[in-house]
mmCIF file of C-alpha atoms and ligand atoms in Angstrom:
data_model
loop_
_atom_site.group_PDB
_atom_site.id
_atom_site.type_symbol
_atom_site.label_atom_id
_atom_site.label_comp_id
_atom_site.label_asym_id
_atom_site.label_seq_id
_atom_site.Cartn_x
_atom_site.Cartn_y
_atom_site.Cartn_z
ATOM 1 C CA MET D 1 18.107 1.808 -2.383
ATOM 2 C CA THR D 2 16.520 3.172 -5.548
ATOM 3 C CA THR D 3 12.769 3.243 -5.918
ATOM 4 C CA LEU D 4 11.534 1.501 -9.076
ATOM 5 C CA LEU D 5 7.781 1.857 -8.559
ATOM 6 C CA LYS D 6 5.864 4.456 -6.625
ATOM 7 C CA VAL D 7 2.103 4.311 -6.154
ATOM 8 C CA GLU D 8 0.912 7.665 -4.816
ATOM 9 C CA GLY D 9 -2.565 8.338 -3.477
ATOM 10 C CA VAL D 10 -4.219 6.081 -6.020
ATOM 11 C CA HIS D 11 -7.995 5.879 -6.324
ATOM 12 C CA THR D 12 -9.712 3.545 -8.802
ATOM 13 C CA HIS D 13 -13.354 3.293 -9.766
ATOM 14 C CA ILE D 14 -14.832 0.242 -11.454
ATOM 15 C CA GLY D 15 -18.171 1.289 -12.892
ATOM 16 C CA GLN D 16 -19.978 3.085 -10.094
ATOM 17 C CA TYR D 17 -17.848 1.461 -7.385
ATOM 18 C CA HIS D 18 -15.044 3.368 -5.677
ATOM 19 C CA ILE D 19 -12.704 0.402 -5.143
ATOM 20 C CA LEU D 20 -9.304 1.931 -4.344
ATOM 21 C CA GLN D 21 -9.462 4.909 -2.016
ATOM 22 C CA GLY D 22 -5.873 5.876 -1.332
ATOM 23 C CA ILE D 23 -3.199 3.300 -2.131
ATOM 24 C CA ASN D 24 0.388 4.277 -1.363
ATOM 25 C CA PHE D 25 3.490 2.127 -1.565
ATOM 26 C CA GLU D 26 6.934 1.860 -3.099
ATOM 27 C CA ALA D 27 8.919 -1.007 -4.566
ATOM 28 C CA LYS D 28 12.664 -0.694 -4.370
ATOM 29 C CA ILE D 29 15.037 -2.286 -6.869
ATOM 30 C CA GLY D 30 15.943 -5.877 -5.995
ATOM 31 C CA GLU D 31 13.288 -6.247 -3.315
ATOM 32 C CA VAL D 32 10.081 -8.232 -2.953
ATOM 33 C CA SER D 33 7.288 -5.914 -1.810
ATOM 34 C CA VAL D 34 4.258 -7.791 -0.543
ATOM 35 C CA LEU D 35 0.699 -6.487 -0.622
ATOM 36 C CA LEU D 36 -1.360 -8.005 2.169
ATOM 37 C CA GLY D 37 -4.957 -7.706 3.310
ATOM 38 C CA ARG D 38 -8.188 -9.605 3.660
ATOM 39 C CA ASN D 39 -10.249 -10.929 0.747
ATOM 40 C CA GLY D 40 -11.733 -8.057 -1.195
ATOM 41 C CA ALA D 41 -9.356 -5.465 0.313
ATOM 42 C CA GLY D 42 -8.199 -4.275 -3.124
ATOM 43 C CA LYS D 43 -4.884 -6.057 -3.718
ATOM 44 C CA THR D 44 -5.728 -7.452 -7.161
ATOM 45 C CA THR D 45 -7.232 -4.118 -8.230
ATOM 46 C CA THR D 46 -3.991 -2.415 -7.163
ATOM 47 C CA LEU D 47 -1.986 -4.651 -9.520
ATOM 48 C CA LYS D 48 -4.533 -4.131 -12.311
ATOM 49 C CA THR D 49 -4.330 -0.376 -11.790
ATOM 50 C CA ILE D 50 -0.529 -0.434 -12.096
ATOM 51 C CA MET D 51 -0.952 -2.393 -15.356
ATOM 52 C CA GLY D 52 -3.538 0.091 -16.682
ATOM 53 C CA LEU D 53 -6.266 -2.583 -16.785
ATOM 54 C CA THR D 54 -8.411 -0.641 -14.298
ATOM 55 C CA PRO D 55 -6.790 2.797 -14.614
ATOM 56 C CA ALA D 56 -6.494 5.108 -11.633
ATOM 57 C CA THR D 57 -9.044 7.893 -11.428
ATOM 58 C CA LYS D 58 -6.871 9.882 -9.022
ATOM 59 C CA GLY D 59 -3.253 9.750 -7.861
ATOM 60 C CA ARG D 60 -0.136 8.646 -9.744
ATOM 61 C CA VAL D 61 1.789 5.526 -10.653
ATOM 62 C CA ILE D 62 5.458 6.263 -11.269
ATOM 63 C CA PHE D 63 7.662 3.561 -12.792
ATOM 64 C CA ASN D 64 11.357 4.119 -13.366
ATOM 65 C CA GLU D 65 10.793 7.854 -12.838
ATOM 66 C CA GLN D 66 8.128 7.930 -15.551
ATOM 67 C CA ASP D 67 4.444 8.672 -14.954
ATOM 68 C CA ILE D 68 2.562 5.635 -16.289
ATOM 69 C CA THR D 69 -0.836 6.451 -14.733
ATOM 70 C CA ARG D 70 -2.550 7.148 -18.061
ATOM 71 C CA LYS D 71 -0.635 4.742 -20.268
ATOM 72 C CA ALA D 72 -2.238 1.828 -22.093
ATOM 73 C CA THR D 73 -1.539 -1.678 -20.812
ATOM 74 C CA TYR D 74 0.615 -2.655 -23.821
ATOM 75 C CA GLU D 75 2.774 0.444 -23.304
ATOM 76 C CA ILE D 76 3.197 -0.392 -19.616
ATOM 77 C CA ALA D 77 4.180 -3.971 -20.505
ATOM 78 C CA ASN D 78 6.655 -2.675 -23.100
ATOM 79 C CA LEU D 79 8.295 -0.460 -20.487
ATOM 80 C CA GLY D 80 9.243 -3.634 -18.622
ATOM 81 C CA ILE D 81 6.460 -4.607 -16.239
ATOM 82 C CA GLY D 82 5.420 -8.263 -16.325
ATOM 83 C CA TYR D 83 2.107 -9.397 -14.838
ATOM 84 C CA VAL D 84 1.167 -12.845 -13.551
ATOM 85 C CA PRO D 85 -2.598 -12.592 -12.932
ATOM 86 C CA GLU D 86 -4.485 -14.543 -10.299
ATOM 87 C CA ASP D 87 -6.245 -16.624 -12.980
ATOM 88 C CA GLN D 88 -2.787 -17.272 -14.490
ATOM 89 C CA GLY D 89 -3.758 -16.011 -17.958
ATOM 90 C CA ILE D 90 -2.496 -19.059 -19.811
ATOM 91 C CA PHE D 91 -4.040 -20.592 -22.946
ATOM 92 C CA GLY D 92 -5.389 -24.034 -22.096
ATOM 93 C CA ASP D 93 -5.708 -25.233 -25.691
ATOM 94 C CA LEU D 94 -2.156 -24.229 -26.615
ATOM 95 C CA THR D 95 0.847 -26.349 -25.697
ATOM 96 C CA VAL D 96 3.359 -25.246 -23.067
ATOM 97 C CA GLU D 97 5.751 -24.401 -25.915
ATOM 98 C CA GLU D 98 3.113 -22.312 -27.719
ATOM 99 C CA ASN D 99 2.205 -20.525 -24.488
ATOM 100 C CA MET D 100 5.851 -19.538 -24.053
ATOM 101 C CA LYS D 101 6.128 -18.425 -27.679
ATOM 102 C CA VAL D 102 3.040 -16.214 -27.459
ATOM 103 C CA ALA D 103 4.343 -14.659 -24.230
ATOM 104 C CA MET D 104 7.766 -13.744 -25.602
ATOM 105 C CA ARG D 105 7.653 -10.052 -26.468
ATOM 106 C CA VAL D 106 10.952 -10.080 -28.376
ATOM 107 C CA GLU D 107 12.361 -13.280 -29.850
ATOM 108 C CA ASN D 108 16.099 -12.822 -29.487
ATOM 109 C CA GLU D 109 19.037 -14.721 -28.050
ATOM 110 C CA ALA D 110 18.604 -13.186 -24.616
ATOM 111 C CA ALA D 111 14.945 -14.259 -24.507
ATOM 112 C CA PHE D 112 15.797 -17.847 -25.462
ATOM 113 C CA LYS D 113 18.534 -17.863 -22.803
ATOM 114 C CA ARG D 114 15.982 -16.742 -20.228
ATOM 115 C CA GLN D 115 13.626 -19.449 -21.490
ATOM 116 C CA GLU D 116 16.332 -22.074 -20.987
ATOM 117 C CA TYR D 117 16.948 -20.759 -17.492
ATOM 118 C CA VAL D 118 13.248 -20.820 -16.642
ATOM 119 C CA LEU D 119 12.960 -24.411 -17.857
ATOM 120 C CA GLU D 120 15.734 -25.342 -15.458
ATOM 121 C CA LEU D 121 13.774 -23.657 -12.686
ATOM 122 C CA PHE D 122 10.616 -25.547 -13.683
ATOM 123 C CA PRO D 123 11.634 -28.920 -15.147
ATOM 124 C CA ASP D 124 7.979 -29.997 -15.383
ATOM 125 C CA LEU D 125 7.456 -27.433 -18.133
ATOM 126 C CA LYS D 126 10.227 -29.043 -20.150
ATOM 127 C CA LYS D 127 8.723 -32.457 -19.517
ATOM 128 C CA PHE D 128 5.290 -31.350 -20.766
ATOM 129 C CA TRP D 129 6.615 -28.999 -23.460
ATOM 130 C CA LYS D 130 4.341 -30.448 -26.176
ATOM 131 C CA LYS D 131 1.347 -30.969 -23.922
ATOM 132 C CA ASP D 132 -1.725 -28.710 -23.872
ATOM 133 C CA ALA D 133 -1.449 -26.319 -20.944
ATOM 134 C CA GLY D 134 -5.064 -27.067 -20.017
ATOM 135 C CA HIS D 135 -3.979 -30.548 -18.954
ATOM 136 C CA LEU D 136 -1.286 -29.382 -16.514
ATOM 137 C CA SER D 137 -1.822 -29.626 -12.759
ATOM 138 C CA GLY D 138 -2.644 -26.455 -10.779
ATOM 139 C CA GLY D 139 0.967 -26.096 -9.676
ATOM 140 C CA GLN D 140 2.335 -26.630 -13.175
ATOM 141 C CA LYS D 141 -0.076 -24.007 -14.546
ATOM 142 C CA GLN D 142 1.219 -21.543 -11.949
ATOM 143 C CA MET D 143 4.781 -22.335 -12.962
ATOM 144 C CA LEU D 144 3.894 -21.771 -16.628
ATOM 145 C CA ALA D 145 2.237 -18.452 -15.749
ATOM 146 C CA MET D 146 5.385 -17.289 -13.940
ATOM 147 C CA ALA D 147 7.655 -18.615 -16.694
ATOM 148 C CA ARG D 148 5.650 -16.647 -19.280
ATOM 149 C CA ALA D 149 6.245 -13.408 -17.406
ATOM 150 C CA PHE D 150 9.867 -14.167 -16.580
ATOM 151 C CA VAL D 151 10.856 -14.978 -20.173
ATOM 152 C CA ASN D 152 10.665 -11.269 -20.982
ATOM 153 C CA ASP D 153 13.293 -8.888 -19.751
ATOM 154 C CA SER D 154 11.032 -7.344 -17.122
ATOM 155 C CA LYS D 155 12.384 -4.820 -14.652
ATOM 156 C CA LEU D 156 9.379 -5.440 -12.438
ATOM 157 C CA LEU D 157 7.111 -8.448 -11.997
ATOM 158 C CA LEU D 158 3.637 -8.193 -10.472
ATOM 159 C CA ILE D 159 2.586 -11.606 -9.176
ATOM 160 C CA ASP D 160 -0.944 -12.172 -7.871
ATOM 161 C CA GLU D 161 -1.406 -14.921 -5.254
ATOM 162 C CA PRO D 162 0.869 -17.579 -6.719
ATOM 163 C CA SER D 163 0.159 -19.993 -3.855
ATOM 164 C CA LYS D 164 -3.607 -19.971 -4.355
ATOM 165 C CA GLY D 165 -5.106 -23.458 -4.389
ATOM 166 C CA LEU D 166 -1.722 -25.209 -4.334
ATOM 167 C CA ALA D 167 -0.559 -28.033 -2.073
ATOM 168 C CA PRO D 168 2.137 -27.096 0.496
ATOM 169 C CA ILE D 169 4.857 -28.985 -1.357
ATOM 170 C CA VAL D 170 4.062 -27.150 -4.597
ATOM 171 C CA ILE D 171 4.018 -23.836 -2.724
ATOM 172 C CA GLU D 172 7.624 -24.588 -1.699
ATOM 173 C CA THR D 173 8.605 -24.915 -5.378
ATOM 174 C CA VAL D 174 6.824 -21.685 -6.266
ATOM 175 C CA MET D 175 8.606 -19.946 -3.375
ATOM 176 C CA GLU D 176 11.993 -21.233 -4.463
ATOM 177 C CA ALA D 177 11.300 -19.968 -7.980
ATOM 178 C CA ILE D 178 10.323 -16.510 -6.758
ATOM 179 C CA THR D 179 13.464 -16.405 -4.600
ATOM 180 C CA GLU D 180 15.471 -17.224 -7.736
ATOM 181 C CA MET D 181 13.617 -14.637 -9.872
ATOM 182 C CA LYS D 182 14.272 -12.035 -7.182
ATOM 183 C CA LYS D 183 17.980 -12.187 -8.011
ATOM 184 C CA SER D 184 17.331 -10.477 -11.337
ATOM 185 C CA THR D 185 13.926 -8.767 -11.051
ATOM 186 C CA THR D 186 12.116 -6.534 -8.600
ATOM 187 C CA ILE D 187 8.840 -8.113 -7.488
ATOM 188 C CA VAL D 188 5.491 -6.894 -6.171
ATOM 189 C CA LEU D 189 3.686 -9.871 -4.726
ATOM 190 C CA VAL D 190 0.086 -10.256 -3.592
ATOM 191 C CA GLU D 191 -0.013 -13.148 -1.157
ATOM 192 C CA GLN D 192 -2.601 -14.368 1.350
ATOM 193 C CA ASN D 193 -0.345 -17.099 2.684
ATOM 194 C CA PHE D 194 1.436 -15.168 5.436
ATOM 195 C CA ILE D 195 4.132 -17.790 5.974
ATOM 196 C CA MET D 196 5.123 -17.550 2.337
ATOM 197 C CA ALA D 197 4.800 -13.754 2.270
ATOM 198 C CA SER D 198 6.920 -13.325 5.377
ATOM 199 C CA ARG D 199 9.648 -15.654 4.126
ATOM 200 C CA ILE D 200 10.224 -13.950 0.794
ATOM 201 C CA GLY D 201 9.041 -10.381 1.343
ATOM 202 C CA ASN D 202 11.401 -7.542 2.211
ATOM 203 C CA THR D 203 8.650 -5.017 2.812
ATOM 204 C CA TYR D 204 4.898 -5.141 3.350
ATOM 205 C CA THR D 205 1.944 -2.923 2.579
ATOM 206 C CA LEU D 206 -1.306 -3.630 4.395
ATOM 207 C CA ILE D 207 -4.422 -2.793 2.425
ATOM 208 C CA ASP D 208 -7.842 -2.560 4.015
ATOM 209 C CA ASP D 209 -11.062 -1.382 2.351
ATOM 210 C CA GLY D 210 -9.149 -0.079 -0.667
ATOM 211 C CA GLU D 211 -6.682 1.940 1.388
ATOM 212 C CA THR D 212 -3.082 1.551 2.510
ATOM 213 C CA VAL D 213 -3.265 1.328 6.300
ATOM 214 C CA HIS D 214 0.309 0.354 7.149
ATOM 215 C CA SER D 215 3.635 -0.356 5.507
ATOM 216 C CA GLY D 216 7.161 -1.097 6.561
ATOM 217 C CA ILE D 217 9.790 -3.804 6.647
ATOM 218 C CA MET D 218 8.598 -7.397 6.866
ATOM 219 C CA GLU D 219 10.506 -8.163 10.101
ATOM 220 C CA ASP D 220 8.404 -5.545 11.895
ATOM 221 C CA LEU D 221 5.120 -7.052 10.729
ATOM 222 C CA ILE D 222 6.240 -10.543 11.764
ATOM 223 C CA GLN D 223 6.664 -9.224 15.326
ATOM 224 C CA ASN D 224 3.475 -7.147 15.341
ATOM 225 C CA GLU D 225 0.705 -9.458 16.587
ATOM 226 C CA GLU D 226 -1.826 -6.641 16.780
ATOM 227 C CA LEU D 227 -1.480 -5.618 13.129
ATOM 228 C CA LYS D 228 -1.617 -9.235 11.986
ATOM 229 C CA ARG D 229 -4.740 -9.867 14.035
ATOM 230 C CA LYS D 230 -6.481 -6.674 12.991
ATOM 231 C CA TYR D 231 -5.836 -6.744 9.247
ATOM 232 C CA LEU D 232 -5.023 -10.345 8.408
ATOM 233 C CA GLY D 233 -7.089 -12.198 10.981
ATOM 234 C CA ILE D 234 -4.071 -14.205 12.183
ATOM 235 C CA GLY D 235 -1.850 -14.342 15.242
HETATM 236 N N1 ATP Q 15 -15.231 -5.673 -11.919
HETATM 237 C C1 ATP Q 15 -15.647 -5.369 -10.688
HETATM 238 N N2 ATP Q 15 -16.879 -4.835 -10.481
HETATM 239 C C2 ATP Q 15 -17.313 -4.514 -9.242
HETATM 240 N N3 ATP Q 15 -16.580 -4.709 -8.124
HETATM 241 C C3 ATP Q 15 -15.367 -5.230 -8.270
HETATM 242 C C4 ATP Q 15 -14.825 -5.596 -9.547
HETATM 243 N N4 ATP Q 15 -13.582 -6.088 -9.354
HETATM 244 C C5 ATP Q 15 -13.363 -6.050 -8.025
HETATM 245 N N5 ATP Q 15 -14.424 -5.548 -7.375
HETATM 246 C C6 ATP Q 15 -14.558 -5.353 -5.920
HETATM 247 O O1 ATP Q 15 -13.438 -4.612 -5.485
HETATM 248 C C7 ATP Q 15 -13.028 -5.027 -4.196
HETATM 249 C C8 ATP Q 15 -11.567 -5.355 -4.232
HETATM 250 O O2 ATP Q 15 -11.363 -6.520 -5.020
HETATM 251 P P1 ATP Q 15 -9.917 -7.157 -5.253
HETATM 252 O O3 ATP Q 15 -10.068 -8.335 -6.148
HETATM 253 O O4 ATP Q 15 -8.988 -6.077 -5.667
HETATM 254 O O5 ATP Q 15 -9.552 -7.618 -3.778
HETATM 255 P P2 ATP Q 15 -8.373 -8.536 -3.271
HETATM 256 O O6 ATP Q 15 -7.796 -7.845 -2.094
HETATM 257 O O7 ATP Q 15 -7.463 -8.891 -4.377
HETATM 258 O O8 ATP Q 15 -9.160 -9.800 -2.761
HETATM 259 P P3 ATP Q 15 -9.014 -11.353 -3.124
HETATM 260 O O9 ATP Q 15 -7.876 -11.810 -2.331
HETATM 261 O O10 ATP Q 15 -10.324 -11.912 -2.644
HETATM 262 O O11 ATP Q 15 -8.812 -11.450 -4.601
HETATM 263 C C9 ATP Q 15 -13.928 -6.206 -3.815
HETATM 264 O O12 ATP Q 15 -14.945 -5.733 -2.977
HETATM 265 C C10 ATP Q 15 -14.477 -6.649 -5.153
HETATM 266 O O13 ATP Q 15 -15.739 -7.225 -4.991
#
């Protein structure tokens, strides 16, 4: 299967701190690649580094055979990488409709078709279309955040902990949506909820102390009690 994203030996400094110290992983077209690791391991920083928000100080990020390591965030987004940040990045004092409008990079027929599709995936967004996003529930905000990224024709979506703070029933909806999105977009997912990660991930990358310590296919990690205990504190 073709590799869409390759993160090679990436180091990232934030101020004086050496946060990422050797991140390596690949995302193949049509797959969900999950980044796993304890709190503070460096998963969010890895996504931010891919997006150019905390640029790599060493190593390379290759997307679609192009070196994007030194590109600006807007250029990276324009190449077709969508980002759903952990804090969801939505505008609380804009309506759901306005949030979608602001997110749409190109307003064309295809984008409006994708918007229609996404509203079928998340009927609550349609229901609260004219409501301020700040008044949505936690789960609805997460759905809006994902809808905002999905409305653009992204080749790759980076999604940071979509299950965070959500009730189990809402997590199910988020999982179903990601499974649906997977049909048309490659996904890199940061997820602490191992049950969710293991159900939708094709491959895993374990990150510990800013470094890739293990990667492989998800089935192998599910069976590997030692790895789960050592790096995820479960099992
Ligand atoms: N702006 C910053 N300044 C200083 N340190 C930072 C900054 N951002 C992140 N860090 C540190 O970098 C490390 C990695 O953080 P990161 O958010 O990438 O971890 P994570 O694996 O996503 O964890 P979590 O699941 O808790 O979000 C942590 O020790 C964090 O405190």
